[in-house]
Coordinates of C-alpha atoms and ligand atoms in Angstrom, one line a residue:
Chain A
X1 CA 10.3 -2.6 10.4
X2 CA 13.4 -1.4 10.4
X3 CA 15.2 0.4 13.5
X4 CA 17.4 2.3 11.7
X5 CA 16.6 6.1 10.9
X6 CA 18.8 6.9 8.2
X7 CA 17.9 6.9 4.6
X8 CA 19.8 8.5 1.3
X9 CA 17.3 11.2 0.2
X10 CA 16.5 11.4 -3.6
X11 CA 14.3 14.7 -4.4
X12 CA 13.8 14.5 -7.5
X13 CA 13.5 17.1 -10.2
X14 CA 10.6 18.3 -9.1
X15 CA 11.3 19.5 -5.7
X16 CA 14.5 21.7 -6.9
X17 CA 11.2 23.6 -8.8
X18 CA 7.6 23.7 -9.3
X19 CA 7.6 21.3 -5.8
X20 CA 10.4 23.5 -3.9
X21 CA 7.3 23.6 -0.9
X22 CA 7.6 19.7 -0.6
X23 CA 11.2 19.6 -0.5
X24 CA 11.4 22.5 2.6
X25 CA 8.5 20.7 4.3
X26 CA 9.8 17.2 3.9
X27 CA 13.4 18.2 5.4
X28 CA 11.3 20.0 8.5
X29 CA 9.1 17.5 9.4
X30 CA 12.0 14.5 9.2
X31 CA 14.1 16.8 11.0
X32 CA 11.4 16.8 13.6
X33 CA 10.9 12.9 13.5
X34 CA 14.3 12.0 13.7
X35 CA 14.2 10.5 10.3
X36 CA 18.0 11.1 9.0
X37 CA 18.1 11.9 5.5
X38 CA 21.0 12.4 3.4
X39 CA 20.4 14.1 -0.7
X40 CA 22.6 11.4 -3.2
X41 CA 25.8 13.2 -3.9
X42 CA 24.8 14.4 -7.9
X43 CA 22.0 12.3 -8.4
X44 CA 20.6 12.8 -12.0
X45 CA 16.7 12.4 -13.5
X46 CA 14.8 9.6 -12.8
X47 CA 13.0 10.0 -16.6
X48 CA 9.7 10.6 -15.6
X49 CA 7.7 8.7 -17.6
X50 CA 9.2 9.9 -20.8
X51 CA 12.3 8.1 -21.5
X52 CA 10.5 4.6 -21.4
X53 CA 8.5 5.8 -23.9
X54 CA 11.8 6.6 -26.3
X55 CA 14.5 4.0 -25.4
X56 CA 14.3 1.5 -22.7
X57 CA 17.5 0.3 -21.9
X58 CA 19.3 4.1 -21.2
X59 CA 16.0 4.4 -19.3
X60 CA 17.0 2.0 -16.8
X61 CA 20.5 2.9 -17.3
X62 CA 19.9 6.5 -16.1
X63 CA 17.7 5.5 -12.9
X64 CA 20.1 2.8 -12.1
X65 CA 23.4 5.6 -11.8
X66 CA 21.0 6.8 -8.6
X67 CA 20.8 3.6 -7.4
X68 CA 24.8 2.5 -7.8
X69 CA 25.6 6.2 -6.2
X70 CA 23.3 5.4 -3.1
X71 CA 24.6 1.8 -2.8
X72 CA 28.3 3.8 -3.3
X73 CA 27.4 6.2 -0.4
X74 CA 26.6 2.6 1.8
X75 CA 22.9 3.1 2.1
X76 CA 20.4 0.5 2.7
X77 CA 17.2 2.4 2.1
X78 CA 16.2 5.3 -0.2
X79 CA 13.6 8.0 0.2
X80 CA 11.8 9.6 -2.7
X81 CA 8.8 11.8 -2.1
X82 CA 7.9 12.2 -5.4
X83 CA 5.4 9.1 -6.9
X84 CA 7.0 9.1 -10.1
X85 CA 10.8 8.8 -8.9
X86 CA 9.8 6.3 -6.2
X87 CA 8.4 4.2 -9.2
X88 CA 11.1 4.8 -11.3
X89 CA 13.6 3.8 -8.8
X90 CA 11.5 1.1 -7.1
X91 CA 10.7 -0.3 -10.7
X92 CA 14.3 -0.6 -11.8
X93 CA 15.8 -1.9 -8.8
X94 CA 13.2 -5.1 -9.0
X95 CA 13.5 -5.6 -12.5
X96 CA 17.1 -5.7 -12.4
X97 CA 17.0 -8.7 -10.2
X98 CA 13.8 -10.0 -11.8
X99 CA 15.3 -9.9 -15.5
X100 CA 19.3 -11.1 -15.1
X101 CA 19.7 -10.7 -18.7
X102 CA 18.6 -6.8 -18.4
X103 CA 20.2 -6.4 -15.0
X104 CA 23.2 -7.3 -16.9
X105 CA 22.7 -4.9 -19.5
X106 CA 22.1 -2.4 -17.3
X107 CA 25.4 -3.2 -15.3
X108 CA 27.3 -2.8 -18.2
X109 CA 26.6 0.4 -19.3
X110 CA 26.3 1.8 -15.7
X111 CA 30.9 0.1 -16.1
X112 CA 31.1 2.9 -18.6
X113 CA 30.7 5.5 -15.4
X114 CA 32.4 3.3 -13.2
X115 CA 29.7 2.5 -11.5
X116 CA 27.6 -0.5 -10.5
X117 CA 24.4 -1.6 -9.0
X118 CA 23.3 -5.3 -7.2
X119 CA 19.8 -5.5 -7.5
X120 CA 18.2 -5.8 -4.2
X121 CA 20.5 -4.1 -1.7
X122 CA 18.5 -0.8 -1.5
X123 CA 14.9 -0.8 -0.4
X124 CA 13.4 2.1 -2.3
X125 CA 10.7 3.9 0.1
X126 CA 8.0 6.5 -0.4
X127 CA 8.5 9.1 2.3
X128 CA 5.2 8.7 3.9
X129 CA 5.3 4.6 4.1
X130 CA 8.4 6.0 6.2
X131 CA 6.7 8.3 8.4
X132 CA 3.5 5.5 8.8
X133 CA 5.4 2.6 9.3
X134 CA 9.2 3.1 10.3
X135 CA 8.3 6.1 12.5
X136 CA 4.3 5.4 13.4
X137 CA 1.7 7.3 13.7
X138 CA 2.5 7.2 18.1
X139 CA 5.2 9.4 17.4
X140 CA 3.7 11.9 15.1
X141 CA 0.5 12.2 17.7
X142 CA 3.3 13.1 20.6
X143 CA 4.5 15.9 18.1
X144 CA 1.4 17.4 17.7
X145 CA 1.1 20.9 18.9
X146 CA -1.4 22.2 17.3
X147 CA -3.7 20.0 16.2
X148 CA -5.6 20.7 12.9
X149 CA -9.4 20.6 14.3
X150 CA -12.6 21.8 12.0
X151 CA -10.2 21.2 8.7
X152 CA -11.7 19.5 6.1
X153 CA -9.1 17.3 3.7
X154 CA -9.5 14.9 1.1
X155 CA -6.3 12.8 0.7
X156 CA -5.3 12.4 -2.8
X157 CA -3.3 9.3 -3.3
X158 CA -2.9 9.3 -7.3
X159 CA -1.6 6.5 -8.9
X160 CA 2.2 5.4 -8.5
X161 CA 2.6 5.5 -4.5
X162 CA 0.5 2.5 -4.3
X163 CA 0.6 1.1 -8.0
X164 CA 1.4 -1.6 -9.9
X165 CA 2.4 -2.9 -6.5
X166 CA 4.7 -0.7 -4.0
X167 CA 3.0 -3.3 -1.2
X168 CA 2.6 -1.0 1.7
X169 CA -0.5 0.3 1.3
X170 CA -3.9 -0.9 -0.8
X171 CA -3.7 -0.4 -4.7
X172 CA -7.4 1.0 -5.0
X173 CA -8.5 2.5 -1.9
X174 CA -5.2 3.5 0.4
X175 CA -5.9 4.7 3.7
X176 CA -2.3 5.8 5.3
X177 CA -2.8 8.6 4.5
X178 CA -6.0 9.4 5.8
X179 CA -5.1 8.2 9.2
X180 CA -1.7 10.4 9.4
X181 CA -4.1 13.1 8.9
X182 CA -7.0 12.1 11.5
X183 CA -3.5 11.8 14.0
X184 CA -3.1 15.3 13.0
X185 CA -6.6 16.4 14.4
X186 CA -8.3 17.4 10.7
X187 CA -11.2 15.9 9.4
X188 CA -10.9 13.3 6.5
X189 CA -13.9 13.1 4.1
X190 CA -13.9 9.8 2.4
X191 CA -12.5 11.0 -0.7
X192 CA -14.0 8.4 -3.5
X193 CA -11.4 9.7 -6.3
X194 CA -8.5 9.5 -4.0
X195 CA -6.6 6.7 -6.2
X196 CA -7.6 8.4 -10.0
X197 CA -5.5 9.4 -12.1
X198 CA -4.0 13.1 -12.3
X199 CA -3.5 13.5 -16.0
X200 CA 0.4 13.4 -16.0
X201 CA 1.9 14.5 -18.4
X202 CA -1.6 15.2 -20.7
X203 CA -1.7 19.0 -19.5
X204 CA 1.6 19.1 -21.9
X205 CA -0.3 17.1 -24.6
X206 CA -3.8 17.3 -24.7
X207 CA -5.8 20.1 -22.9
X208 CA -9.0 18.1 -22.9
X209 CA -8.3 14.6 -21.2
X210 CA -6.4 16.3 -18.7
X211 CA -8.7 19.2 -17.6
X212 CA -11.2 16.3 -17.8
X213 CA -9.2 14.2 -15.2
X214 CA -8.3 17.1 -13.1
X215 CA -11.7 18.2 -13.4
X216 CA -13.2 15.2 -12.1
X217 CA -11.0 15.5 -8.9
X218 CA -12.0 19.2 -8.4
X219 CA -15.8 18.3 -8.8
X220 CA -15.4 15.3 -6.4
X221 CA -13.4 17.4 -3.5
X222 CA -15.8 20.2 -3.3
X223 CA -18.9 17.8 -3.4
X224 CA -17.1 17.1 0.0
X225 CA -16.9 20.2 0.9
X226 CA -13.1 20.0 1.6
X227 CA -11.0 22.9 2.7
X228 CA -7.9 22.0 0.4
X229 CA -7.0 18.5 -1.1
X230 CA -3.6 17.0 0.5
X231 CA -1.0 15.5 -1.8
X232 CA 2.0 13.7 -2.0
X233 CA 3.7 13.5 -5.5
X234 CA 4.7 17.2 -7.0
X235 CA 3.2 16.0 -10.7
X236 CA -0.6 15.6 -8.7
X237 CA 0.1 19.1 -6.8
X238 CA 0.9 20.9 -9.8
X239 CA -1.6 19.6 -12.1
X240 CA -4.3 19.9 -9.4
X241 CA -3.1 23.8 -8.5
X242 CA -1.6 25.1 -11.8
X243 CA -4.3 23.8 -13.7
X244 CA -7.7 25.3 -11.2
X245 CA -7.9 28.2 -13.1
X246 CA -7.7 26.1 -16.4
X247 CA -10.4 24.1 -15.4
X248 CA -12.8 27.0 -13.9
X249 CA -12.3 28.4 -17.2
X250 CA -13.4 25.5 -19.6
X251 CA -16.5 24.5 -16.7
X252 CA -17.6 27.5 -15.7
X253 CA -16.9 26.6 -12.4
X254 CA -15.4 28.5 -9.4
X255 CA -13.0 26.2 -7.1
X256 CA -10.3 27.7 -5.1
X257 CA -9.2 24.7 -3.2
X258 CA -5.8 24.8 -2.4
X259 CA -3.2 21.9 -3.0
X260 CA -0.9 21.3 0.0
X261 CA 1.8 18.7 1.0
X262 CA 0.7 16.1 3.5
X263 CA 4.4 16.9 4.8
X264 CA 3.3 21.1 5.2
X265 CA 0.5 20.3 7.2
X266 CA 1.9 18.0 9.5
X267 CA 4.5 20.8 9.7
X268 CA 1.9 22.7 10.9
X269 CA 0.2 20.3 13.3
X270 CA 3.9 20.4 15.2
X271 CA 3.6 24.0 15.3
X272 CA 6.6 24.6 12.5
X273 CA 6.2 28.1 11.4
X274 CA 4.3 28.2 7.6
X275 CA 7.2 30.0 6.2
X276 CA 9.4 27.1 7.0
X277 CA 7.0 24.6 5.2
X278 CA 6.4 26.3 2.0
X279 CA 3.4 28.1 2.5
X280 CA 2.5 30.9 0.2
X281 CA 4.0 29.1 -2.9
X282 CA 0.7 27.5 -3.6
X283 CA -1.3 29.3 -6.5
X284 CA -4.8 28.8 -5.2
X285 CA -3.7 30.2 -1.4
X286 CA -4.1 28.4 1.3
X287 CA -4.8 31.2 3.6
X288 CA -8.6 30.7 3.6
X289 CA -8.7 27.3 4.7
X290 CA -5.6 27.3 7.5
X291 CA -8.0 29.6 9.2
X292 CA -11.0 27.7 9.5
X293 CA -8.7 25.1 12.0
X294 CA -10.0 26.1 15.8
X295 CA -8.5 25.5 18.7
X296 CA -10.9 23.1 20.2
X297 CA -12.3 20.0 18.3
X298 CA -15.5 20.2 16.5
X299 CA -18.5 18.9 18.2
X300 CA -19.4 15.4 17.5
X301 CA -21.8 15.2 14.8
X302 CA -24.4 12.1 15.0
X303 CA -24.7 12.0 11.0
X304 CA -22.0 11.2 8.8
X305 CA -21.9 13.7 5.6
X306 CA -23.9 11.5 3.0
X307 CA -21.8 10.4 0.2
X308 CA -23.4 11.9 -3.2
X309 CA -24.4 9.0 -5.3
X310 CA -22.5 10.5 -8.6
X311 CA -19.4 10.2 -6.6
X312 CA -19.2 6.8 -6.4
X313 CA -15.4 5.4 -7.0
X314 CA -16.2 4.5 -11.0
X315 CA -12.9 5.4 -13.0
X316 CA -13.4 5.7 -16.6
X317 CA -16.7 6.4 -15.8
X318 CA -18.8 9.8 -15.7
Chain B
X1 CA 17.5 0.7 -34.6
X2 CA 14.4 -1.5 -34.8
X3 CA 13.0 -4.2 -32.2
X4 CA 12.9 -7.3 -34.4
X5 CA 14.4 -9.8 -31.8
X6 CA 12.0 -12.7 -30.8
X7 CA 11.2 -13.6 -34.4
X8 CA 9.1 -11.7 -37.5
X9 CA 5.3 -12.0 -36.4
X10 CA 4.6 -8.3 -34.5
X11 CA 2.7 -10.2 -31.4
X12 CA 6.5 -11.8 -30.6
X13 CA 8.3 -8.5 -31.1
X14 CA 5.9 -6.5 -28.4
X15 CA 6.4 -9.7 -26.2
X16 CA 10.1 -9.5 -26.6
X17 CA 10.5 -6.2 -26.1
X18 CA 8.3 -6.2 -22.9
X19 CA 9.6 -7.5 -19.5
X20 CA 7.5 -10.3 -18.8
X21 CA 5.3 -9.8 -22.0
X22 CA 5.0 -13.1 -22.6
X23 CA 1.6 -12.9 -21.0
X24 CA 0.2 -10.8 -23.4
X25 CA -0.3 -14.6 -24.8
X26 CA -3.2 -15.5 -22.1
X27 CA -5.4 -11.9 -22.6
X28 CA -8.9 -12.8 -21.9
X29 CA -10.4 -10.2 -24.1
X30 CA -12.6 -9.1 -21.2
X31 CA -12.1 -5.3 -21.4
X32 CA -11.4 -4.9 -18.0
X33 CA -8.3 -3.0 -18.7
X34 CA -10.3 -0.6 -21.2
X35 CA -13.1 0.1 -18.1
X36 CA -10.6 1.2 -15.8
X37 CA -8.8 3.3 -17.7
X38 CA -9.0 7.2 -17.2
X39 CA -7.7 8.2 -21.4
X40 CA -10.2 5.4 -22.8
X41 CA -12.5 8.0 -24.0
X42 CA -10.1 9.8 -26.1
X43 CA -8.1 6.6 -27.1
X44 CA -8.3 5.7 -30.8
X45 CA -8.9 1.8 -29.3
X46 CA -9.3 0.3 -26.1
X47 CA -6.6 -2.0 -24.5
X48 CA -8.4 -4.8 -25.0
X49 CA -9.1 -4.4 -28.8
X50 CA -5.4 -2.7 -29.3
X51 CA -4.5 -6.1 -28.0
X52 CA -6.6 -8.2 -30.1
X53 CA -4.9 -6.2 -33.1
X54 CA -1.7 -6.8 -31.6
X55 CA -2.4 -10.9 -31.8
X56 CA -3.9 -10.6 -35.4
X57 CA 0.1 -8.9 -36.4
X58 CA -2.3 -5.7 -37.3
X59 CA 1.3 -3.8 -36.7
X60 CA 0.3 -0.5 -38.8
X61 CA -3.2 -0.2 -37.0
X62 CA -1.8 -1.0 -34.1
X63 CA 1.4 1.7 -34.2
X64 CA -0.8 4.2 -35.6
X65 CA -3.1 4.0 -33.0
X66 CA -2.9 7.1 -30.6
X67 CA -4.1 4.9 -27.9
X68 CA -0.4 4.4 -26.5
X69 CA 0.0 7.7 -26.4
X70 CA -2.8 8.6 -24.5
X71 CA -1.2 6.0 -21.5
X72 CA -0.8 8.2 -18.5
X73 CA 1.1 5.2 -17.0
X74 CA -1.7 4.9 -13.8
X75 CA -1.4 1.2 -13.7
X76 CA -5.0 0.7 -12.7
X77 CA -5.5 -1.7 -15.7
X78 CA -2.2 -3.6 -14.8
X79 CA -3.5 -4.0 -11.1
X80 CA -7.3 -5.0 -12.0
X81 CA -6.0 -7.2 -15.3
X82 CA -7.1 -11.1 -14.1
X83 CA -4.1 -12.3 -16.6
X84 CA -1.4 -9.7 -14.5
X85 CA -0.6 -9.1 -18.5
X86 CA 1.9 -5.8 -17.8
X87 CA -0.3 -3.5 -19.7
X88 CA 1.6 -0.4 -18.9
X89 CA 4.8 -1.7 -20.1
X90 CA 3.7 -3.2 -23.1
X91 CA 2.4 0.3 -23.7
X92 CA 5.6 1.8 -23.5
X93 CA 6.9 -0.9 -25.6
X94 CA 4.1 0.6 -28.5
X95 CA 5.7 4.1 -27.9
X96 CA 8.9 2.8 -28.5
X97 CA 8.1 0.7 -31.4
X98 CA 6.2 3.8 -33.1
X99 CA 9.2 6.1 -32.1
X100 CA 11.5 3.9 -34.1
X101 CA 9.4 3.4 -37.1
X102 CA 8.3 7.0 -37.4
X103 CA 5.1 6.3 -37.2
X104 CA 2.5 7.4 -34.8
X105 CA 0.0 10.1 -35.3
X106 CA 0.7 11.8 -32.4
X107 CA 3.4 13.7 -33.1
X108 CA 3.0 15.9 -29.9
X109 CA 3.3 13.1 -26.9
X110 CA 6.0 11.8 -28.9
X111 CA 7.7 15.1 -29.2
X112 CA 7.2 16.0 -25.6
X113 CA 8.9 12.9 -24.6
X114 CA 12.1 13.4 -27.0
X115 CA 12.2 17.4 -25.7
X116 CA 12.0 16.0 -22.2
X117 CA 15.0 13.4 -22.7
X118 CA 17.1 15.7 -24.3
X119 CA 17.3 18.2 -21.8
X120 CA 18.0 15.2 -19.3
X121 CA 20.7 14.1 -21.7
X122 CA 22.5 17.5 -22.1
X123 CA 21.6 18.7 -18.3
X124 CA 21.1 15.3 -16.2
X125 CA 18.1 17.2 -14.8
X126 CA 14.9 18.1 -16.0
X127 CA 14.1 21.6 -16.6
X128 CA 10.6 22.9 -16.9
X129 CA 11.0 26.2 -18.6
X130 CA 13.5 24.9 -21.4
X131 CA 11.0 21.9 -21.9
X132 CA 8.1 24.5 -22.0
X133 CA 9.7 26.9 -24.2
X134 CA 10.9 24.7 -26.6
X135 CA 8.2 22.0 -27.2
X136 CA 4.9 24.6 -26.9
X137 CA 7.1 26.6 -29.4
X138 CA 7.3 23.8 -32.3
X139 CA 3.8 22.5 -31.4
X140 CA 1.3 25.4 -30.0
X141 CA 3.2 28.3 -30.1
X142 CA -0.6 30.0 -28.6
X143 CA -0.3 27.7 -26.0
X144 CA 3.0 29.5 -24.8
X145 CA 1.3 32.9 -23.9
X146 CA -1.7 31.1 -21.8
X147 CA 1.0 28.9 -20.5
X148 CA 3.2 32.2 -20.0
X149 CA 0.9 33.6 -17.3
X150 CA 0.9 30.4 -15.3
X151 CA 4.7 30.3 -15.8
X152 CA 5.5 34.0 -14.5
X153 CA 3.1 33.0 -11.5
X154 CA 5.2 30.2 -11.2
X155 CA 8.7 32.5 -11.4
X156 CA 7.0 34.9 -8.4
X157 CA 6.2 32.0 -6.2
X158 CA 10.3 30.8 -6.6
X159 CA 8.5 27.4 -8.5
X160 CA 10.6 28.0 -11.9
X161 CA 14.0 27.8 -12.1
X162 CA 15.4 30.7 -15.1
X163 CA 18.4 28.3 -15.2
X164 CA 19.1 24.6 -16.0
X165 CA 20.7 22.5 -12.5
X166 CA 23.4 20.1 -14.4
X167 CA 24.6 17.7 -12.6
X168 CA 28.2 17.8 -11.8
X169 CA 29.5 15.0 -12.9
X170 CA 27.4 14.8 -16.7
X171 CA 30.1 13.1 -18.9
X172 CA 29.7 9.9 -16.4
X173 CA 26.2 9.9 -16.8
X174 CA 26.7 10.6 -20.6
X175 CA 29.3 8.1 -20.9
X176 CA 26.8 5.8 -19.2
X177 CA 23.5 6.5 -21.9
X178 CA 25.7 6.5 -24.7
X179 CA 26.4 2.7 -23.8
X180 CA 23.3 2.1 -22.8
X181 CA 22.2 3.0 -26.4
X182 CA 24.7 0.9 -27.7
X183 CA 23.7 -2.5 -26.0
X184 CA 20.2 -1.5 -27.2
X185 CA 21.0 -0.9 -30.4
X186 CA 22.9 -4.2 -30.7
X187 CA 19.8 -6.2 -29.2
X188 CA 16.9 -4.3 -31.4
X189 CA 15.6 -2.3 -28.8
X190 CA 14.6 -5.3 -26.9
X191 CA 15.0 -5.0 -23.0
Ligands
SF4_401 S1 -7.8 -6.9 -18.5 FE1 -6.1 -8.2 -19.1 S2 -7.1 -10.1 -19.8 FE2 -8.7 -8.5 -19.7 S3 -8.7 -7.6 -21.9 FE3 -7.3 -6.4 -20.6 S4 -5.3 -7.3 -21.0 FE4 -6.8 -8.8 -21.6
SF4_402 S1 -1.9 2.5 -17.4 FE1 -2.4 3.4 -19.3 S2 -3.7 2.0 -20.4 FE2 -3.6 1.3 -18.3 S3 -5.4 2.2 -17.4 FE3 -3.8 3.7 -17.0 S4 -3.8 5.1 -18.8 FE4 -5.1 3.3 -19.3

């Protein structure tokens, strides 16, 4: 893996906004690491998954101006913490070099800004395949300060960090994640959902498939009995948060588990004060569950919490 | 601006207009893109039988279906497909397709997308509360006072910005599109 600590830092839409808490708790906790980032001077929307959907070609075109600024700026490697940028980004950058005849295309219109991009010379990174495999998890155990015993988190992974193929991790059951948390001292149930699907942009379109798919993650997190479910893509945070109440509403159910950035708590593990991390912007508080961590570890327990048969990893399914 | 490269049958347009469609040609019909997916229960048709429609040149069913639409773009099918067809990105393909000929039936995932690229167009950054506003307003103007609590929830926590970001240098990036819409107007669409 590479050596070198510095990456251009794309945010994202998101984390100027509704993620603002990832963006604080990202900048502390590479701060802390040593990870170097620097934002891409005027970087614009990566589309989301909208403007594939309309037009494809000024789709590209409008990732690609990102990717020609970074290369501009003499990067090498790109950071985006948000899924859907990473994808975006990642996606173009390949099929640039995959598809001449589009990379062409693209090329072109990017000459009517002035700009252009050579397919391959940025490596597009999510932020935690960064802090697992350029920094390692060594380093983040030597930062920990206080660790997070007695917490209970169930890492949700989504769909675009690891899919169609982003390589670093598996596409259908991920584990990164989980062990960047067990470094941090928490407890990680074995969260069977962790690679389902969010519901994107459905909260906008349809109220039914995505309380349904948002539902299902709820459902299969408390069956766990997990303090607060851990994210890493603002799209996953806010449906999973912003959409609780929603969901109590249409099931008659009562969940109040709190969405946090894997990046706030291991702000928290190095003893970063909460305010720093974005604390307290979370509408279902976190305050309940950050006080359940203890100073000493738990006692070993002989059983392992029984998996509930209707949890079983079946997407589509239910 | 229509995607008619790659010939008249409607199988060879979507494969055209796909990167690496061309293995739409070798789908199994085993479904295992319709079991994995998260929307199938609300989708009009399955993957797999949208894709059987798309080899018999059903081009109305198939662009009237809301089964596109209902694509939340989580790749599961694409990653478990034994054929690696790129089932995602021929779905986009169908949004585009229906886009251009006016067709689908769901006018409101349609609609969301166009609001969403607009304000990218006229800002170069997304921005939630003009997107809300304006969208819920032509579509589910209810919608806008349950979404209204959630959205002054969001203002107190500093999660929604009152203002549109533009980026600073926006007649580049418009200079860029507006070419970009050219080239793909002179190729049909295709990409
Ligand atoms: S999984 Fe692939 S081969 Fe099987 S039906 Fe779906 S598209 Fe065809
Ligand atoms: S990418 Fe779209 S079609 Fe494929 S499984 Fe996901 S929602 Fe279904």
């Amino acid at each position: 893996m590479s050596t070198d600590k510095k990456y251009a830092y794309y945010p994202g839409c998101s984390l100027t906004a509704t993620a603002v808490a990832y963006d604080i708790s990202t900048k502390a906790v590479c701060d802390a690491l040593g990870i170097e980032i620097k934002e891409i001077d005027d970087w614009n929307c990566c589309g989301a998954t909208e403007y594939f959907a309309i037009n494809a070609l000024p789709a590209y075109a409008l990732v690609a101006r990102n990717l020609a600024l970074a290369q501009d700026e003499g990067h090498s490697q790109v950071i985006a913490p948000c899924s859907a940028c990473f994808l975006n980004l990642r996606k173009t950058d390949e099929y640039m070099g995959k598809y001449p005849d589009l990379g062409q295309k693209v090329n072109q219109a990017l000459a009517a800004g002035k700009l252009h991009y050579d397919p391959g010379s940025l490596r597009v990174r999510h932020l935690l395949d960064v802090v697992v495999n350029d920094v390692g998890l060594d380093k983040v155990e030597s930062l920990v300060k206080k660790p997070l015993y007695n917490l209970r988190l169930a890492p949700y992974y989504g769909c675009m960090i690891v899919r169609p193929d982003s390589g670093f991790d598996n596409v259908e059951y991920p584990t990164s994640m989980d062990e960047l948390l067990r470094t941090l001292g928490a407890i990680v149930v074995d969260y069977p959902v962790k690679t389902q699907c969010c519901g994107g942009h459905m909260t906008q379109i349809s109220d039914d498939t995505a309380l349904d798919l948002i539902g299902r993650l709820l459902r299969s997190a408390a069956e766990y009995q997990a303090d607060a479910i851990v994210c890493l893509c603002p799209m996953c945070q806010l449906n999973l948060d912003a959409y609780q109440d929603d969901v109590n509403r249409k099931y008659g159910t009562d969940y109040k588990i709190p969405v946090l950035y894997f990046t706030q708590l291991m702000g928290l593990a190095f003893g970063i004060p909460e305010k720093k991390l974005g604390f307290g912007k979370e509408m279902v508080s976190a305050k309940p569950a950050l006080a359940k961590i203890t100073a000493e570890p738990p006692p070993k327990k002989k059983r392992r919490v029984r998996r509930p048969k209707e949890a079983l990893p079946m997407p589509g399914q239910e | 601006m229509t995607e008619t490269r790659g010939g008249d049958r409607f199988f060879d347009r979507v494969v055209a207009a796909t990167p690496g469609g061309e293995k739409l040609a070798l789908c199994l019909q085993c479904g295992t893109c319709g079991g994995s997916c998260p929307s199938g229960p609300d989708m009009d048709h399955t993957p797999r039988q949208l894709f059987a429609m798309i080899a018999a040149d059903m081009e109305e069913e198939v662009l009237n279906s809301n089964t596109p639409w209902y694509c939340v773009s989580c790749y599961y099918c694409t990653v478990r497909c034994p054929q690696q067809i790129p089932i995602t990105d021929i779905m986009y393909t169908l949004k585009r397709m229906a886009v251009q000929k006016g067709k689908f039936k769901e006018a409101e995932a349609a609609d969301f997308s166009k609001t969403f690229i607009g304000m990218v167009e006229l800002y170069g950054r997304s921005f939630e509360l003009g997107l809300a506003t304006r969208y819920h307003l032509a579509h589910h103007p209810l919608k806008m006072i349950q979404m209204s609590g959630m959205g002054l929830k969001m203002l107190q926590r500093g999660r929604m910005a009152l203002r549109p970001e533009k980026i600073k240098r926006l007649d580049q990036l418009q200079a860029i599109l507006e070419k970009a819409k050219q080239l793909s107007a002179q190729t049909g669409g295709a990409a």
